[in-house]
Short mmCIF file of C-alpha atoms in Angstrom, two decimals:
data_model
loop_
_atom_site.label_atom_id
_atom_site.label_comp_id
_atom_site.label_asym_id
_atom_site.label_seq_id
_atom_site.Cartn_x
_atom_site.Cartn_y
_atom_site.Cartn_z
CA MET Z 26 -67.01 -56.10 9.78
CA LEU Z 27 -66.43 -58.20 12.91
CA SER Z 28 -62.74 -57.25 12.89
CA ALA Z 29 -63.62 -53.55 12.63
CA VAL Z 30 -66.16 -53.77 15.48
CA THR Z 31 -63.67 -55.53 17.78
CA GLY Z 32 -60.97 -52.98 17.06
CA SER Z 33 -63.42 -50.12 17.62
CA ILE Z 34 -64.37 -51.31 21.11
CA LEU Z 35 -60.77 -51.88 22.23
CA THR Z 36 -59.62 -48.55 20.82
CA SER Z 37 -62.48 -46.55 22.35
CA LEU Z 38 -61.90 -47.95 25.84
CA LEU Z 39 -58.21 -47.04 25.72
CA VAL Z 40 -58.12 -43.61 24.11
CA THR Z 41 -61.31 -41.91 25.33
CA PRO Z 42 -59.51 -40.28 28.34
CA LEU Z 43 -56.93 -38.78 26.01
CA ASP Z 44 -59.70 -37.57 23.73
CA VAL Z 45 -61.47 -35.83 26.63
CA VAL Z 46 -58.24 -34.01 27.54
CA ARG Z 47 -57.62 -33.09 23.90
CA VAL Z 48 -61.07 -31.52 23.57
CA ARG Z 49 -60.65 -29.57 26.82
CA LEU Z 50 -57.18 -28.33 25.83
CA GLN Z 51 -58.30 -27.17 22.42
CA SER Z 52 -61.57 -25.56 23.57
CA GLN Z 53 -60.08 -23.64 26.49
CA GLY Z 54 -59.05 -20.18 25.45
CA ASN Z 55 -56.48 -17.70 26.52
CA GLY Z 56 -58.29 -15.37 28.89
CA PRO Z 57 -57.67 -11.62 29.08
CA THR Z 58 -54.42 -10.42 30.50
CA PRO Z 59 -54.88 -10.28 34.26
CA SER Z 60 -54.47 -6.97 36.04
CA PRO Z 61 -52.41 -6.66 39.22
CA ASN Z 62 -54.42 -7.01 42.42
CA PRO Z 63 -52.98 -5.47 45.60
CA ASN Z 64 -54.84 -7.99 47.79
CA ILE Z 65 -52.83 -10.94 46.42
CA PRO Z 66 -49.25 -11.10 47.70
CA ARG Z 67 -46.51 -10.32 45.21
CA GLY Z 68 -44.78 -13.46 44.00
CA SER Z 69 -47.83 -15.67 44.53
CA THR Z 70 -48.07 -18.62 42.13
CA LEU Z 71 -51.87 -18.34 41.94
CA PRO Z 72 -53.32 -16.66 38.84
CA LEU Z 73 -54.25 -13.01 39.35
CA THR Z 74 -57.86 -11.88 39.29
CA PRO Z 75 -58.73 -10.90 35.70
CA ALA Z 76 -59.95 -7.46 34.74
CA PHE Z 77 -63.72 -7.79 34.40
CA THR Z 78 -64.28 -5.78 31.24
CA ASN Z 79 -66.73 -6.32 28.41
CA LEU Z 80 -68.68 -8.87 30.44
CA PRO Z 81 -72.07 -10.01 29.06
CA PRO Z 82 -74.91 -8.12 30.78
CA ASN Z 83 -76.61 -11.37 31.80
CA LEU Z 84 -73.56 -12.96 33.40
CA GLY Z 85 -74.87 -12.46 36.94
CA ILE Z 86 -73.06 -12.54 40.25
CA SER Z 87 -72.57 -15.75 42.19
CA SER Z 88 -73.28 -16.09 45.88
CA CYS Z 89 -70.35 -18.43 46.38
CA CYS Z 90 -66.72 -17.68 45.64
CA ARG Z 91 -66.33 -21.24 44.35
CA GLU Z 92 -68.65 -20.55 41.42
CA VAL Z 93 -66.78 -19.88 38.21
CA PHE Z 94 -68.43 -18.54 35.08
CA TRP Z 95 -66.94 -19.33 31.71
CA VAL Z 96 -67.82 -16.87 28.97
CA ASN Z 97 -68.28 -18.56 25.58
CA ASN Z 98 -66.16 -21.46 26.84
CA ASN Z 99 -63.21 -19.24 26.06
CA ALA Z 100 -62.35 -17.00 29.02
CA ALA Z 101 -61.79 -17.86 32.67
CA TYR Z 102 -63.96 -15.10 34.13
CA CYS Z 103 -64.29 -15.77 37.85
CA VAL Z 104 -66.97 -13.73 39.62
CA ALA Z 105 -67.37 -13.89 43.39
CA ALA Z 106 -70.02 -12.20 45.50
CA ALA Z 107 -69.01 -8.98 47.20
CA PRO Z 108 -68.60 -9.11 50.98
CA SER Z 109 -71.93 -8.79 52.77
CA THR Z 110 -70.54 -6.60 55.53
CA SER Z 111 -68.30 -3.60 55.49
CA THR Z 112 -66.33 -4.82 58.50
CA ILE Z 113 -64.85 -7.83 56.69
CA THR Z 114 -61.12 -8.06 57.15
CA ASN Z 115 -58.46 -8.04 54.46
CA THR Z 116 -57.73 -11.69 55.32
CA ALA Z 117 -61.28 -12.71 54.38
CA VAL Z 118 -61.08 -10.78 51.11
CA LEU Z 119 -57.79 -12.49 50.27
CA SER Z 120 -59.26 -15.90 51.13
CA SER Z 121 -62.23 -15.28 48.85
CA GLN Z 122 -60.04 -14.25 45.95
CA THR Z 123 -57.66 -17.14 46.58
CA CYS Z 124 -60.39 -19.76 46.36
CA VAL Z 125 -61.64 -18.17 43.14
CA ALA Z 126 -58.11 -18.34 41.74
CA GLU Z 127 -57.78 -21.97 42.79
CA GLU Z 128 -61.05 -22.83 41.06
CA ALA Z 129 -59.90 -21.20 37.83
CA GLN Z 130 -56.55 -22.94 38.11
CA SER Z 131 -58.23 -26.34 38.53
CA LYS Z 132 -60.04 -25.86 35.20
CA THR Z 133 -57.00 -24.70 33.23
CA PHE Z 134 -54.78 -27.41 31.74
CA THR Z 135 -51.16 -26.84 30.77
CA SER Z 136 -50.43 -30.29 29.31
CA THR Z 137 -51.96 -33.66 28.56
CA PHE Z 138 -50.90 -35.23 31.85
CA ASP Z 139 -51.89 -32.11 33.78
CA GLY Z 140 -55.36 -32.42 32.24
CA LEU Z 141 -55.63 -36.11 33.11
CA ARG Z 142 -54.61 -35.40 36.71
CA LYS Z 143 -56.89 -32.40 37.24
CA ILE Z 144 -59.95 -33.96 35.64
CA ALA Z 145 -59.56 -37.15 37.68
CA ARG Z 146 -58.98 -35.19 40.90
CA ASN Z 147 -61.61 -32.45 40.51
CA GLU Z 148 -64.34 -34.18 38.50
CA GLY Z 149 -63.77 -37.84 39.27
CA PRO Z 150 -61.98 -40.57 37.27
CA LYS Z 151 -65.21 -41.52 35.47
CA THR Z 152 -65.17 -38.13 33.75
CA LEU Z 153 -62.17 -39.29 31.72
CA TRP Z 154 -64.50 -41.74 29.98
CA ARG Z 155 -67.17 -39.12 29.38
CA GLY Z 156 -68.63 -39.57 25.93
CA LEU Z 157 -67.70 -43.27 25.74
CA SER Z 158 -71.24 -44.30 24.77
CA PRO Z 159 -71.49 -41.94 21.78
CA THR Z 160 -67.88 -42.80 20.95
CA LEU Z 161 -68.81 -46.47 20.63
CA VAL Z 162 -72.02 -45.64 18.76
CA MET Z 163 -69.96 -43.54 16.37
CA ALA Z 164 -66.85 -45.71 16.11
CA VAL Z 165 -68.54 -48.99 15.21
CA PRO Z 166 -70.39 -47.87 12.05
CA ALA Z 167 -67.63 -45.41 11.15
CA ASN Z 168 -64.91 -48.04 11.24
CA VAL Z 169 -67.01 -50.62 9.42
CA ILE Z 170 -67.60 -48.10 6.61
CA TYR Z 171 -64.02 -46.86 6.76
CA PHE Z 172 -62.05 -50.10 6.80
CA ALA Z 173 -64.38 -52.23 4.70
CA GLY Z 174 -64.75 -49.34 2.26
CA TYR Z 175 -60.98 -48.90 2.05
CA ASP Z 176 -60.38 -52.60 1.41
CA TRP Z 177 -63.01 -52.68 -1.32
CA MET Z 178 -61.82 -49.50 -3.06
CA ARG Z 179 -58.18 -50.48 -2.69
CA TYR Z 180 -58.26 -54.13 -3.79
CA SER Z 181 -61.57 -55.06 -5.41
CA PRO Z 182 -61.53 -55.44 -9.21
CA ALA Z 183 -64.92 -53.68 -9.21
CA SER Z 184 -63.47 -50.60 -7.49
CA PRO Z 185 -63.85 -47.42 -9.57
CA PHE Z 186 -60.24 -46.54 -8.77
CA LYS Z 187 -59.06 -49.85 -10.22
CA LYS Z 188 -61.08 -49.16 -13.35
CA MET Z 189 -59.60 -45.67 -13.57
CA GLY Z 190 -56.13 -47.21 -13.62
CA ILE Z 191 -54.73 -45.23 -10.69
CA ASN Z 192 -51.11 -46.05 -10.01
CA ASP Z 193 -50.79 -48.49 -7.12
CA GLY Z 194 -48.38 -46.17 -5.37
CA TYR Z 195 -51.11 -43.54 -5.01
CA ALA Z 196 -54.01 -45.94 -4.49
CA PRO Z 197 -53.75 -45.87 -0.64
CA LEU Z 198 -54.06 -42.06 -0.65
CA VAL Z 199 -57.11 -42.04 -2.92
CA ALA Z 200 -58.91 -45.02 -1.37
CA GLY Z 201 -58.22 -43.83 2.19
CA SER Z 202 -59.53 -40.32 1.42
CA ALA Z 203 -62.72 -41.60 -0.24
CA ALA Z 204 -63.45 -44.06 2.57
CA ARG Z 205 -62.99 -41.34 5.19
CA ILE Z 206 -65.38 -38.97 3.38
CA LEU Z 207 -68.13 -41.59 3.46
CA ALA Z 208 -67.54 -42.44 7.12
CA ALA Z 209 -67.34 -38.78 8.23
CA ILE Z 210 -70.65 -37.87 6.58
CA ALA Z 211 -72.37 -40.86 8.19
CA VAL Z 212 -71.29 -40.16 11.79
CA ALA Z 213 -70.94 -36.35 11.88
CA PRO Z 214 -74.04 -35.80 14.10
CA ILE Z 215 -72.83 -38.36 16.65
CA GLU Z 216 -69.35 -36.84 16.70
CA MET Z 217 -70.78 -33.37 17.36
CA PHE Z 218 -72.76 -34.73 20.31
CA ARG Z 219 -69.69 -36.50 21.69
CA THR Z 220 -67.45 -33.43 21.33
CA ARG Z 221 -69.88 -31.20 23.21
CA MET Z 222 -70.41 -33.80 25.92
CA GLN Z 223 -66.66 -34.11 26.48
CA ALA Z 224 -66.17 -30.33 26.52
CA SER Z 225 -68.88 -29.82 29.14
CA SER Z 226 -67.73 -29.18 32.70
CA THR Z 227 -71.18 -29.62 34.25
CA SER Z 228 -70.93 -31.13 37.72
CA GLY Z 229 -74.33 -32.82 37.78
CA GLY Z 230 -73.00 -36.28 37.02
CA PRO Z 231 -73.55 -38.31 33.84
CA THR Z 232 -77.25 -37.45 33.76
CA GLY Z 233 -76.47 -33.75 34.12
CA TYR Z 234 -74.00 -33.37 31.27
CA PHE Z 235 -75.99 -35.73 29.04
CA ARG Z 236 -79.18 -33.74 29.63
CA GLU Z 237 -77.37 -30.43 29.10
CA THR Z 238 -75.90 -31.62 25.81
CA MET Z 239 -79.26 -32.97 24.61
CA THR Z 240 -80.96 -29.67 25.50
CA ASP Z 241 -78.35 -27.69 23.58
CA MET Z 242 -78.67 -29.95 20.55
CA ARG Z 243 -82.47 -29.73 20.52
CA GLY Z 244 -82.34 -25.96 20.77
CA MET Z 245 -79.83 -25.82 17.95
CA ILE Z 246 -82.04 -27.97 15.70
CA ARG Z 247 -85.14 -25.89 16.47
CA GLN Z 248 -83.33 -22.68 15.66
CA ASN Z 249 -81.28 -23.69 12.63
CA GLY Z 250 -82.83 -26.90 11.30
CA LEU Z 251 -81.61 -30.49 11.05
CA GLY Z 252 -78.77 -29.56 8.73
CA THR Z 253 -76.98 -27.91 11.63
CA MET Z 254 -76.13 -31.40 12.92
CA TRP Z 255 -73.46 -31.46 10.22
CA THR Z 256 -71.95 -28.17 11.38
CA GLY Z 257 -68.20 -28.46 11.25
CA LEU Z 258 -68.27 -31.29 8.71
CA THR Z 259 -66.13 -29.24 6.34
CA LEU Z 260 -63.43 -28.86 8.97
CA THR Z 261 -63.82 -32.52 9.88
CA LEU Z 262 -63.15 -33.43 6.27
CA TRP Z 263 -60.23 -31.00 6.11
CA ARG Z 264 -58.76 -32.87 9.07
CA ASP Z 265 -59.74 -36.47 8.31
CA VAL Z 266 -59.21 -36.64 4.55
CA PRO Z 267 -55.52 -35.61 4.58
CA PHE Z 268 -55.06 -37.69 7.74
CA SER Z 269 -56.41 -40.78 6.01
CA ALA Z 270 -54.34 -40.14 2.90
CA VAL Z 271 -51.11 -39.80 4.90
CA TYR Z 272 -52.02 -42.61 7.26
CA TRP Z 273 -52.81 -45.28 4.65
CA TRP Z 274 -49.86 -44.37 2.48
CA GLY Z 275 -47.54 -44.47 5.50
CA TYR Z 276 -49.12 -47.68 6.82
CA GLU Z 277 -48.73 -49.60 3.57
CA TYR Z 278 -45.22 -48.24 3.13
CA GLY Z 279 -44.32 -49.35 6.68
CA ARG Z 280 -45.82 -52.81 6.17
CA ASN Z 281 -43.86 -53.17 2.93
CA VAL Z 282 -40.60 -52.24 4.67
CA LEU Z 283 -41.21 -54.77 7.44
CA THR Z 284 -42.22 -57.49 4.97
CA ASP Z 285 -39.13 -56.84 2.82
CA ARG Z 286 -36.88 -56.98 5.87
CA ARG Z 287 -38.35 -60.32 6.90
CA GLU Z 288 -37.80 -61.67 3.38
CA ARG Z 289 -34.17 -60.51 3.43
CA ASN Z 290 -33.63 -62.25 6.75
CA ARG Z 291 -34.90 -65.44 5.11
CA GLY Z 292 -32.31 -65.04 2.35
CA ARG Z 293 -34.78 -63.97 -0.31
CA SER Z 294 -34.39 -61.07 -2.70
CA ARG Z 295 -35.51 -57.60 -1.62
CA MET Z 296 -38.83 -56.42 -3.03
CA ASP Z 297 -38.55 -52.67 -3.61
CA GLY Z 298 -40.88 -50.41 -5.56
CA TRP Z 299 -44.50 -50.77 -6.58
CA ASP Z 300 -44.06 -53.28 -9.39
CA PRO Z 301 -47.12 -55.59 -9.61
CA ASP Z 302 -44.92 -58.69 -9.35
CA ARG Z 303 -43.39 -57.39 -6.14
CA LEU Z 304 -46.86 -56.65 -4.80
CA LYS Z 305 -47.86 -60.25 -5.48
CA LEU Z 306 -44.73 -61.48 -3.72
CA ARG Z 307 -45.50 -59.31 -0.68
CA THR Z 308 -49.09 -60.54 -0.62
CA ARG Z 309 -47.92 -64.14 -0.78
CA SER Z 310 -45.36 -63.53 1.97
CA ARG Z 311 -48.00 -62.01 4.27
CA SER Z 312 -50.38 -64.88 3.63
CA ARG Z 313 -47.73 -67.23 5.03
CA GLU Z 314 -47.04 -65.12 8.14
CA ASP Z 315 -48.10 -66.44 11.51
CA HIS Z 316 -50.61 -64.46 13.54
CA MET Z 317 -47.94 -62.89 15.77
CA ALA Z 318 -45.97 -61.51 12.81
CA THR Z 319 -49.14 -59.97 11.37
CA LEU Z 320 -50.01 -58.44 14.73
CA VAL Z 321 -46.53 -56.98 15.33
CA ASP Z 322 -46.05 -55.60 11.80
CA SER Z 323 -49.46 -53.95 11.60
CA PHE Z 324 -49.11 -52.55 15.15
CA ILE Z 325 -45.73 -50.92 14.42
CA ALA Z 326 -46.74 -49.59 11.01
CA GLY Z 327 -50.10 -48.33 12.30
CA ALA Z 328 -48.65 -46.53 15.33
CA SER Z 329 -45.86 -44.85 13.36
CA SER Z 330 -48.04 -43.73 10.48
CA GLY Z 331 -50.85 -42.64 12.80
CA ALA Z 332 -48.55 -40.46 14.93
CA VAL Z 333 -47.10 -38.68 11.88
CA ALA Z 334 -50.50 -38.13 10.29
CA ALA Z 335 -51.97 -36.90 13.59
CA PHE Z 336 -49.24 -34.31 14.08
CA ILE Z 337 -49.48 -33.00 10.52
CA THR Z 338 -53.26 -32.52 10.72
CA THR Z 339 -53.43 -31.09 14.27
CA PRO Z 340 -54.22 -27.50 13.10
CA PHE Z 341 -57.34 -28.77 11.33
CA ASP Z 342 -58.32 -30.69 14.46
CA VAL Z 343 -57.94 -27.51 16.55
CA GLY Z 344 -60.12 -25.58 14.12
CA LYS Z 345 -62.78 -28.28 14.04
CA THR Z 346 -62.97 -28.59 17.82
CA ARG Z 347 -63.13 -24.86 18.43
CA GLN Z 348 -65.83 -24.40 15.81
CA GLN Z 349 -68.04 -27.13 17.25
CA VAL Z 350 -67.55 -26.20 20.91
CA VAL Z 351 -67.36 -22.39 20.86
CA ARG Z 352 -70.11 -21.72 18.32
CA HIS Z 353 -72.71 -23.75 20.20
CA ALA Z 354 -73.49 -20.76 22.44
CA THR Z 355 -74.77 -18.78 19.46
CA GLU Z 356 -76.44 -21.75 17.80
CA ALA Z 357 -78.34 -22.65 20.96
CA GLY Z 358 -79.47 -19.05 21.43
CA LYS Z 359 -77.23 -18.41 24.44
CA ALA Z 360 -75.54 -15.46 22.81
CA SER Z 361 -76.53 -12.74 20.44
CA ALA Z 362 -76.85 -14.05 16.91
CA ALA Z 363 -75.55 -10.71 15.63
CA LYS Z 364 -72.20 -11.22 17.31
CA THR Z 365 -69.54 -12.29 14.84
CA LEU Z 366 -67.32 -15.08 16.10
CA PRO Z 367 -63.95 -16.04 14.65
CA GLU Z 368 -65.34 -19.57 14.36
CA ASP Z 369 -67.74 -18.28 11.68
CA LEU Z 370 -64.83 -17.68 9.32
CA ALA Z 371 -63.95 -20.07 6.51
CA MET Z 372 -61.44 -22.70 7.53
CA PRO Z 373 -58.27 -21.14 6.02
CA ARG Z 374 -59.14 -17.69 7.44
CA PHE Z 375 -60.03 -19.18 10.82
CA LEU Z 376 -56.71 -21.02 11.06
CA TRP Z 377 -54.95 -17.82 10.02
CA HIS Z 378 -56.83 -16.01 12.80
CA ILE Z 379 -55.62 -18.59 15.33
CA PHE Z 380 -52.06 -18.20 14.04
CA LYS Z 381 -52.14 -14.40 14.35
CA GLU Z 382 -53.73 -14.61 17.80
CA GLN Z 383 -51.72 -17.44 19.36
CA GLY Z 384 -48.93 -18.32 16.93
CA MET Z 385 -47.89 -21.84 15.98
CA SER Z 386 -48.52 -23.01 19.53
CA GLY Z 387 -52.20 -22.16 19.06
CA LEU Z 388 -52.44 -24.15 15.84
CA PHE Z 389 -50.80 -27.16 17.47
CA LYS Z 390 -52.55 -26.89 20.83
CA GLY Z 391 -53.23 -30.38 22.16
CA TRP Z 392 -50.90 -32.05 19.65
CA ALA Z 393 -49.37 -34.27 22.33
CA ALA Z 394 -52.77 -35.49 23.51
CA ARG Z 395 -53.83 -36.03 19.91
CA CYS Z 396 -50.71 -38.01 19.01
CA LEU Z 397 -50.85 -40.00 22.25
CA LYS Z 398 -54.45 -40.83 21.44
CA VAL Z 399 -54.15 -41.45 17.70
CA ALA Z 400 -50.94 -43.51 17.64
CA PRO Z 401 -52.13 -46.32 19.96
CA ALA Z 402 -55.66 -46.04 18.55
CA CYS Z 403 -54.39 -46.60 15.02
CA ALA Z 404 -52.08 -49.38 16.18
CA ILE Z 405 -54.80 -51.24 18.09
CA MET Z 406 -57.43 -50.68 15.42
CA ILE Z 407 -55.38 -51.76 12.41
CA SER Z 408 -53.69 -54.70 14.17
CA SER Z 409 -57.07 -55.98 15.43
CA TYR Z 410 -58.49 -55.53 11.96
CA GLU Z 411 -55.60 -57.24 10.15
CA LEU Z 412 -55.41 -60.08 12.67
CA GLY Z 413 -59.19 -60.58 12.47
CA LYS Z 414 -59.05 -60.69 8.68
CA LYS Z 415 -56.23 -63.23 8.77
CA MET Z 416 -58.07 -65.45 11.23
CA ALA Z 417 -61.25 -65.19 9.15
CA GLY Z 418 -59.26 -66.04 6.03
CA THR Z 419 -57.86 -69.15 7.71
CA VAL Z 420 -61.38 -70.24 8.67
CA ASN Z 421 -62.60 -69.64 5.11
CA VAL Z 422 -59.75 -71.68 3.63
CA GLN Z 423 -60.49 -74.58 5.98
CA ARG Z 424 -64.20 -74.36 5.15
CA ASP Z 425 -63.49 -74.32 1.42
CA GLY Z 426 -61.19 -77.33 1.83
CA ARG Z 427 -63.89 -79.30 3.60
CA LEU Z 428 -66.42 -78.39 0.95
CA SER Z 429 -64.01 -79.47 -1.80
CA SER Z 430 -63.34 -82.80 -0.12
CA ASP Z 431 -67.06 -83.39 0.27
#
């Protein structure tokens, strides 16, 4: 438990900025095709003013050209007040439209590093750690359940999977999936709060976006009941369960390869396969490793397996994020409940909708930010966990030796 808590804190501090960018990338939509505007010079690199069609009747008109309205968190509708005098020059009109275009451009990210740069420049560097508090509140219990649960289901003689006689080659997939289901159910409400907080572009400081998110969540609970806090859990499980299965299988496979290579370098026989005797030999070899070898092996295996698993499951992550962020307008009563959203579709149909609308690039939107976040997160988390377990085991052995001598 202490190892999992330590790894959770280190991981959260490092990867929260990448998580903020990932949420923004996945929740921003492709706005309507802009129509040509004669007031903007041909060849300008600024985005053209969009055609304002099918706007909600309650959108309103801003009194400042810097105000940008986002419709359903999905379209970059920029609405500026009309000139107050009929004698305004074409230069003033162009300036007004230009600053609107710049505002929209500052909120549209084209890549992970573009998102990091624009968020830090336009909203302040602290925004990159938005949602850190709920991330820590979520990560600590989730990782304790996840890692301790995995270890127990994977290795304990009392594990139901041991009693079922599941082949050891498939045990990481089954134990990892079961542990993730338990952890996801426990922290789903906190994850929803964190996702909405990170997606918010409110400029009122930490108090502003925290208060806005709390207000939205309270309205959602009043309207739809407490069960709505687990909205998106199905998609979360669709993402996390296969991720955990691939991750743990890849991690144990990677650790085995590294352990076998070290044994070969020592002149010992190679230990291939999943034979129980070979497993015992690997376990014995790892128990004799120094702390640095444990740290390096688990870091490499965790980063590699995490990156592969993150890429494979990115479409499910896109679906989960869009469902939680885009649907909150309807759930909080901000939009008509009668309006049918694509996010209301079942997961396979929703992902098919994204594919038809945006192609493979839509399904894998934010994959770079996700892999850049998940790979080091997995590496830091699993290496901290394994190193903590090894250090605790050393302390326990020394304690047992003292007790025996007494």
